Amino acid sequence: MKSSMDKEVQPASVLRGSPSLPADKSISHRSVIFASLHQGHSTITNFSTAADPHSTICCMRSLGVNIQEKDHSIKVEGVGRDGLKSPDEDLDCGNSGTTMRLLSGIIAGAGTTAQLIGDKSLSSRTMQRIIDPLTDMGAQIDARDGDFAPLHIQRNGKLQPLHFPLPIPSAQLKSCVLLAGLFGDDPTTVIETLPSRDHTERLLQLDIQEQKDKKIIHSSRADNIPAQSYRIPNDFSAASFWLVAGAVHPEAKISMKAVGMNPTRNAALEILKNMNAEITVSDRRKEGAEPVADITVSSSQLQPVDITKEMVPNCIDEIPILAVAMLFADGTSKITGAEELRHKETDRLAALSDILKKAGASFMEFEDGIEIHGNPDFTPQQGSFSSEHDHRIAMSAAVLSLMGEQPSQISNAACTDISYPNFWDDLQLLTNW
Ligand code: S3P
């Protein structure tokens, strides 16, 4: 049955235009947190208006930081590392794992006391990965069943520095430990063997040693926390939905401006190019510490590709939409080493399989990935696709639906507000020809 929360997506005869794109979500979170820790003012332009970064703004306000929002800009009166207060209320992280994991590091490091809560999805995601290192640093963390939010965090003794080889390639975990380390007299060291997104290191200008097979990152109280006054790039992860839509659709040309080009984020661009996607990248430039460029994609004849464990961290959020691209490739593609997808806003491998099954695709799901038998003539059966309240699943299902012959329904479609509030308007804009 169709509910008012569902969205109907019509097949598209043409896809053409320039979507508005939201600002980068990962950088938005970090910019407001780091601006709060800076002693002084920051003005951040093109700040994301999506729900997740807004959760971070609200939490930073509860920690005593004055933040003004106007249109797509925010002004932050940074209180410095020692100016944060213990909040009177719970810190509501909403649906945002980045908010919960990064702020846990800040609270443990600063020695404030706070309880962090989240929505149903966030409350079912493991927090063990941050609880272990923060406990080793001296935090006392009470978590539901020892693993899940609500997390009550306080610290009684002195902050202990940590030497931390990352057990999984997670930027949230890396950032959590480095942020706690910023409050320590002695340096905390994080050792990374598979590179994950590096916005934290870039924006905080942390001390890094690059070695042949690893990256060693230090943080301590000696690090100056710079003001965060820059323009945030548009979100590559949001752009990836249109990159795939443009590549798989037979009548498409889509252009996007000032898209984030951080190499630790945009492996999907290289993967699509390896699939033979017609993508041009122009006017490479920098916005603050981050590279950006303009990108155009047009209808392509896609070849199959494999995504392996080493590639996964740099395209982790794009895997659901890359799987959609694989459906239209001329042969079999395989994704392996992507078990982390089971720990996202929903189990994204299971959610994806459910959609592919309804669409009539030929595929096989594994514990750590999926194999997809593509076909350039594939026409998805129309269906009632379940978003599982997960923004990236909803948007992937919407792009797939554009390729059908009949309208499809996407359940709980408003969940796209988590990262891309204008998604449905942009879809309308591109298909209205
Ligand atoms: C993020 C890191 C990734 C990513 C998430 C945002 C970040 O999560 O999936 O959407 O901003 O640091 P993990 O660190 O759990 O891989």
XYZ file of C-alpha atoms and ligand atoms in Angstrom:
449
model
C 0.000 0.000 0.000
C 1.241 3.478 -0.875
C 1.709 5.766 2.136
C 2.100 9.541 2.072
C 5.770 9.032 2.947
C 6.342 7.158 -0.332
C 7.650 8.852 -3.452
C 6.622 7.849 -6.930
C 9.456 7.926 -9.480
C 8.538 8.040 -13.166
C 10.840 6.505 -15.772
C 12.870 9.270 -17.442
C 13.036 9.690 -21.213
C 15.874 12.215 -20.907
C 18.199 13.309 -18.092
C 19.646 16.749 -18.600
C 20.796 19.718 -16.521
C 22.782 20.786 -13.484
C 21.567 19.596 -10.078
C 22.047 21.987 -7.152
C 24.013 19.468 -4.966
C 24.315 19.809 -1.178
C 27.547 20.829 0.536
C 29.811 18.017 1.679
C 28.377 16.343 4.775
C 31.649 15.038 6.254
C 33.348 18.418 5.911
C 30.298 20.282 7.261
C 30.359 18.212 10.482
C 34.069 18.741 10.935
C 34.074 22.440 10.087
C 31.603 23.327 12.827
C 33.286 21.089 15.417
C 36.776 22.400 14.642
C 35.559 26.008 14.464
C 34.088 25.512 17.955
C 37.445 24.264 19.259
C 39.283 27.197 17.681
C 39.678 30.204 19.975
C 37.934 32.887 17.891
C 35.526 33.417 15.022
C 35.063 31.333 11.881
C 32.702 31.943 8.963
C 31.911 28.851 6.935
C 30.108 29.268 3.621
C 28.178 26.621 1.673
C 27.482 24.749 4.922
C 25.184 21.763 4.389
C 21.513 22.312 5.253
C 20.994 18.548 5.596
C 19.705 16.964 8.799
C 22.968 15.280 9.877
C 25.192 18.396 10.002
C 22.309 20.187 11.711
C 22.460 17.583 14.487
C 26.126 18.505 14.956
C 25.298 22.239 15.135
C 22.686 21.576 17.844
C 25.107 19.441 19.866
C 27.860 22.071 19.681
C 25.372 24.692 20.907
C 24.556 22.425 23.860
C 28.288 22.290 24.577
C 28.226 26.085 24.950
C 29.186 27.342 21.497
C 27.385 30.271 19.869
C 26.575 29.391 16.251
C 24.522 31.554 13.897
C 23.037 30.122 10.718
C 22.086 32.257 7.724
C 21.129 30.740 4.392
C 24.042 28.457 3.529
C 26.565 30.073 5.896
C 27.330 29.700 9.574
C 29.247 31.922 11.962
C 30.881 30.155 14.894
C 32.264 31.863 18.014
C 34.868 29.288 18.916
C 35.411 28.791 22.642
C 38.761 27.009 22.430
C 39.599 23.578 23.814
C 38.988 24.628 27.419
C 35.755 26.527 26.851
C 33.342 23.635 26.316
C 30.754 23.056 29.051
C 29.001 19.897 30.179
C 25.537 20.100 28.593
C 22.362 20.253 30.680
C 20.509 18.097 28.164
C 21.294 14.927 26.197
C 23.273 15.496 23.000
C 20.895 14.313 20.286
C 22.940 13.013 17.349
C 19.816 12.055 15.373
C 20.741 9.657 12.551
C 24.383 10.747 12.419
C 27.174 8.296 13.201
C 29.757 10.984 12.443
C 28.240 13.300 15.066
C 28.159 10.596 17.727
C 31.625 9.207 17.101
C 33.457 12.527 16.666
C 31.748 14.180 19.624
C 32.483 11.192 21.854
C 36.179 11.891 21.222
C 35.723 15.576 22.078
C 33.807 14.888 25.285
C 36.246 12.227 26.475
C 39.175 14.512 25.642
C 37.740 17.705 27.132
C 36.708 15.932 30.321
C 33.145 17.240 30.109
C 30.299 14.929 31.069
C 27.538 14.214 28.553
C 25.042 11.660 27.394
C 24.771 11.100 23.633
C 21.577 9.739 22.160
C 20.460 8.894 18.627
C 17.472 7.747 16.599
C 16.483 4.080 16.211
C 19.010 3.438 13.436
C 21.930 5.122 15.235
C 21.013 3.404 18.517
C 21.421 0.046 16.807
C 24.909 0.746 15.399
C 27.963 -0.567 17.231
C 29.929 1.963 19.294
C 32.439 -0.626 20.575
C 35.025 0.596 18.094
C 35.182 4.004 19.837
C 34.431 2.800 23.363
C 37.599 0.655 23.472
C 40.192 3.320 22.590
C 38.444 6.101 24.545
C 38.329 3.849 27.615
C 42.062 3.208 27.178
C 42.521 6.991 27.169
C 40.819 7.221 30.563
C 37.161 7.829 29.689
C 34.413 6.097 31.584
C 31.675 5.171 29.115
C 28.362 3.589 30.002
C 26.656 2.218 26.909
C 23.434 0.268 26.534
C 24.385 -3.415 26.509
C 27.993 -2.237 26.623
C 27.944 -1.326 22.917
C 25.060 0.933 21.899
C 23.759 4.486 22.426
C 22.788 6.088 24.727
C 26.432 6.661 25.628
C 27.182 8.357 28.947
C 30.724 9.714 28.863
C 32.842 11.210 31.632
C 36.474 11.184 32.670
C 37.800 11.149 36.221
C 41.581 10.920 35.854
C 44.062 12.540 33.491
C 43.745 11.949 29.723
C 46.161 9.208 28.657
C 47.878 9.416 25.267
C 47.219 6.466 22.977
C 49.258 4.634 20.345
C 46.497 3.304 18.119
C 46.886 1.155 14.999
C 43.430 1.434 13.399
C 41.770 -1.998 13.491
C 39.372 -1.000 10.678
C 39.734 1.695 7.988
C 37.178 4.071 9.500
C 37.478 7.863 9.315
C 34.981 8.232 12.158
C 37.118 6.069 14.442
C 40.344 7.766 13.332
C 38.836 11.206 13.923
C 37.352 10.228 17.290
C 40.755 9.183 18.672
C 42.636 12.125 17.134
C 40.093 14.593 18.537
C 40.422 13.133 22.040
C 44.204 13.290 21.537
C 44.006 17.062 20.884
C 43.364 17.553 24.607
C 46.382 15.538 25.807
C 49.731 16.913 26.986
C 51.522 14.008 25.307
C 50.844 13.079 21.666
C 48.300 10.465 20.661
C 49.309 8.528 17.556
C 46.974 6.883 15.053
C 48.441 4.478 12.499
C 46.508 3.928 9.309
C 47.331 1.192 6.791
C 44.287 1.464 4.486
C 43.599 5.177 3.877
C 40.144 6.449 4.869
C 38.839 9.977 4.230
C 41.379 12.516 5.507
C 39.296 15.665 6.109
C 40.181 15.736 9.815
C 43.934 15.703 9.200
C 43.647 18.282 6.424
C 41.400 20.759 8.199
C 43.293 20.543 11.503
C 46.684 20.544 9.715
C 47.825 17.657 11.908
C 51.355 16.339 11.948
C 51.581 13.358 9.546
C 54.397 10.985 8.630
C 53.807 9.093 5.396
C 55.636 5.779 5.226
C 55.660 3.173 2.452
C 52.701 1.166 3.713
C 51.259 3.358 6.441
C 50.386 6.844 7.568
C 51.190 7.967 11.126
C 49.110 10.853 12.469
C 49.731 12.707 15.741
C 47.532 14.999 17.801
C 48.081 16.754 21.121
C 47.405 19.959 23.008
C 50.444 21.436 21.265
C 48.484 21.500 17.968
C 47.115 24.903 17.073
C 43.453 24.576 16.034
C 43.061 26.868 13.006
C 40.013 29.025 12.241
C 37.689 27.302 9.766
C 36.769 30.105 7.374
C 36.310 28.636 3.916
C 33.721 27.507 1.400
C 32.751 23.846 1.681
C 32.912 21.853 -1.572
C 29.757 20.257 -2.954
C 29.333 16.667 -1.835
C 30.980 14.085 -4.084
C 28.806 11.369 -2.514
C 25.668 13.265 -3.574
C 27.144 13.841 -7.047
C 27.743 10.104 -7.427
C 23.996 9.439 -7.782
C 23.915 11.675 -10.862
C 27.229 10.329 -12.182
C 25.655 6.888 -12.286
C 22.262 8.125 -13.531
C 23.990 9.984 -16.386
C 26.217 7.046 -17.285
C 23.484 4.391 -17.400
C 20.724 6.429 -19.038
C 20.740 6.408 -22.893
C 19.765 10.104 -23.250
C 21.751 11.912 -20.577
C 24.086 14.808 -19.982
C 24.517 16.102 -16.430
C 26.970 18.777 -15.254
C 27.963 19.567 -11.681
C 30.024 22.445 -10.311
C 32.584 22.635 -7.480
C 32.355 18.965 -6.549
C 34.726 17.732 -3.826
C 37.671 15.878 -5.413
C 39.460 14.642 -2.311
C 41.196 11.441 -3.471
C 40.299 9.651 -0.229
C 36.642 10.255 -1.100
C 36.210 9.841 -4.812
C 37.402 6.370 -5.772
C 33.947 5.971 -7.357
C 35.006 8.439 -10.054
C 37.966 6.244 -11.033
C 35.808 3.108 -10.787
C 33.215 4.611 -13.126
C 35.937 5.748 -15.520
C 37.338 2.197 -15.464
C 33.829 1.053 -16.348
C 34.131 3.242 -19.423
C 31.837 6.002 -18.170
C 31.899 9.206 -20.237
C 33.034 11.600 -17.511
C 34.997 14.802 -17.966
C 36.589 16.672 -15.094
C 37.506 20.327 -15.609
C 38.720 23.417 -13.757
C 40.435 21.601 -10.911
C 40.986 24.086 -8.075
C 41.010 24.339 -4.279
C 38.393 25.508 -1.797
C 40.174 25.887 1.552
C 42.172 22.731 2.170
C 40.072 20.629 -0.213
C 40.337 20.107 -3.990
C 37.233 20.635 -6.175
C 36.402 20.447 -9.886
C 33.479 20.633 -12.309
C 32.251 17.284 -13.634
C 30.128 16.316 -16.622
C 28.764 12.857 -17.333
C 26.936 11.589 -20.384
C 25.363 8.340 -21.600
C 27.934 5.534 -21.637
C 28.423 1.894 -22.606
C 29.551 0.454 -19.273
C 31.985 -2.408 -18.781
C 32.024 -4.582 -15.629
C 34.466 -3.881 -12.799
C 35.580 -5.439 -9.518
C 35.731 -3.489 -6.260
C 38.150 -5.042 -3.774
C 38.777 -4.572 -0.054
C 41.562 -1.986 -0.553
C 39.262 0.200 -2.669
C 36.279 0.054 -0.306
C 37.197 2.793 2.249
C 37.461 5.422 -0.505
C 34.071 4.596 -2.013
C 32.276 3.222 1.049
C 29.238 5.521 0.727
C 29.034 5.108 -3.059
C 28.838 1.312 -3.160
C 25.012 1.127 -3.305
C 24.900 3.451 -6.329
C 27.909 1.746 -7.944
C 25.954 -1.504 -7.665
C 23.201 0.180 -9.696
C 25.790 1.079 -12.362
C 26.965 -2.559 -12.426
C 23.452 -3.705 -13.362
C 23.864 -1.994 -16.744
C 27.445 -3.125 -17.460
C 28.183 -5.700 -20.128
C 29.183 -8.594 -17.850
C 29.749 -9.618 -14.237
C 31.037 -7.205 -11.578
C 31.969 -8.163 -8.043
C 32.270 -6.202 -4.799
C 34.284 -7.846 -1.993
C 35.656 -6.708 1.381
C 32.636 -4.479 2.008
C 31.389 -6.039 5.259
C 31.343 -2.529 6.818
C 28.227 -1.820 4.745
C 26.332 -4.019 7.173
C 27.045 -1.448 9.947
C 25.764 1.698 8.225
C 22.419 3.503 8.719
C 20.963 0.122 7.785
C 22.541 -3.141 6.615
C 23.197 -1.729 3.151
C 24.119 -5.071 1.551
C 20.811 -6.573 2.664
C 18.843 -3.452 1.652
C 20.523 -3.423 -1.744
C 19.822 -7.123 -2.323
C 16.176 -6.541 -1.512
C 15.965 -3.794 -4.158
C 17.879 -5.791 -6.789
C 15.614 -8.772 -6.210
C 12.471 -6.668 -6.648
C 13.945 -5.123 -9.797
C 14.500 -8.589 -11.280
C 18.316 -8.364 -11.376
C 20.647 -11.346 -11.543
C 23.030 -11.179 -8.542
C 24.397 -13.017 -5.528
C 24.878 -11.528 -2.045
C 27.854 -12.613 0.124
C 28.725 -11.827 3.707
C 31.178 -9.119 2.551
C 29.843 -8.096 -0.829
C 27.785 -8.817 -3.869
C 28.233 -10.170 -7.414
C 26.117 -8.571 -10.129
C 25.471 -9.984 -13.584
C 24.982 -6.847 -15.634
C 23.311 -6.359 -18.983
C 23.269 -3.116 -21.025
C 19.629 -3.841 -21.913
C 18.552 -4.430 -18.326
C 15.128 -2.892 -17.603
C 14.269 -2.899 -13.915
C 10.836 -4.198 -13.083
C 8.834 -1.491 -11.423
C 8.499 -2.074 -7.726
C 7.811 -0.796 -4.271
C 11.377 -0.295 -3.153
C 12.103 -0.073 0.552
C 14.536 2.668 1.569
C 14.857 1.098 5.019
C 14.887 4.774 6.158
C 18.416 5.009 4.712
C 19.132 8.082 2.559
C 21.683 6.402 0.286
C 19.447 3.391 -0.308
C 16.484 5.668 -1.156
C 18.543 7.659 -3.681
C 20.025 4.512 -5.257
C 16.524 3.054 -5.672
C 15.357 6.339 -7.219
C 18.137 6.309 -9.842
C 17.338 2.682 -10.662
C 13.652 3.592 -11.014
C 14.474 6.197 -13.672
C 15.479 3.284 -15.911
C 12.201 1.351 -15.594
C 9.194 1.276 -17.907
C 6.578 1.954 -15.238
C 6.560 4.222 -12.161
C 8.086 2.824 -8.952
C 7.493 3.731 -5.315
C 10.259 4.458 -2.802
C 9.209 4.102 0.839
C 10.014 6.746 3.475
C 11.514 8.921 0.793
C 11.990 11.930 3.116
C 15.038 10.183 4.602
C 17.049 11.775 1.758
C 16.993 14.933 3.963
C 19.773 13.308 6.019
C 22.354 14.236 3.376
C 20.575 15.729 0.339
C 17.504 17.861 1.152
C 16.964 18.893 -2.502
C 17.314 15.415 -3.956
C 13.731 15.032 -5.187
C 13.690 18.576 -6.618
C 16.943 17.894 -8.457
C 15.527 14.637 -9.806
C 12.504 16.574 -11.060
C 14.737 19.209 -12.640
C 16.830 16.633 -14.504
C 13.865 14.649 -15.792
C 11.541 17.496 -16.816
C 12.170 17.584 -20.577
C 32.299 9.377 7.536
C 33.010 8.207 7.475
C 32.464 6.959 6.934
C 31.249 7.227 6.057
C 30.274 8.164 6.702
C 30.930 9.503 7.015
C 32.936 10.565 8.122
O 32.090 6.116 7.991
O 30.618 6.015 5.737
O 29.163 8.385 5.850
O 32.436 11.695 7.927
O 33.965 10.405 8.793
P 33.146 5.120 8.715
O 34.194 5.934 9.334
O 32.339 4.387 9.732
O 33.663 4.230 7.630
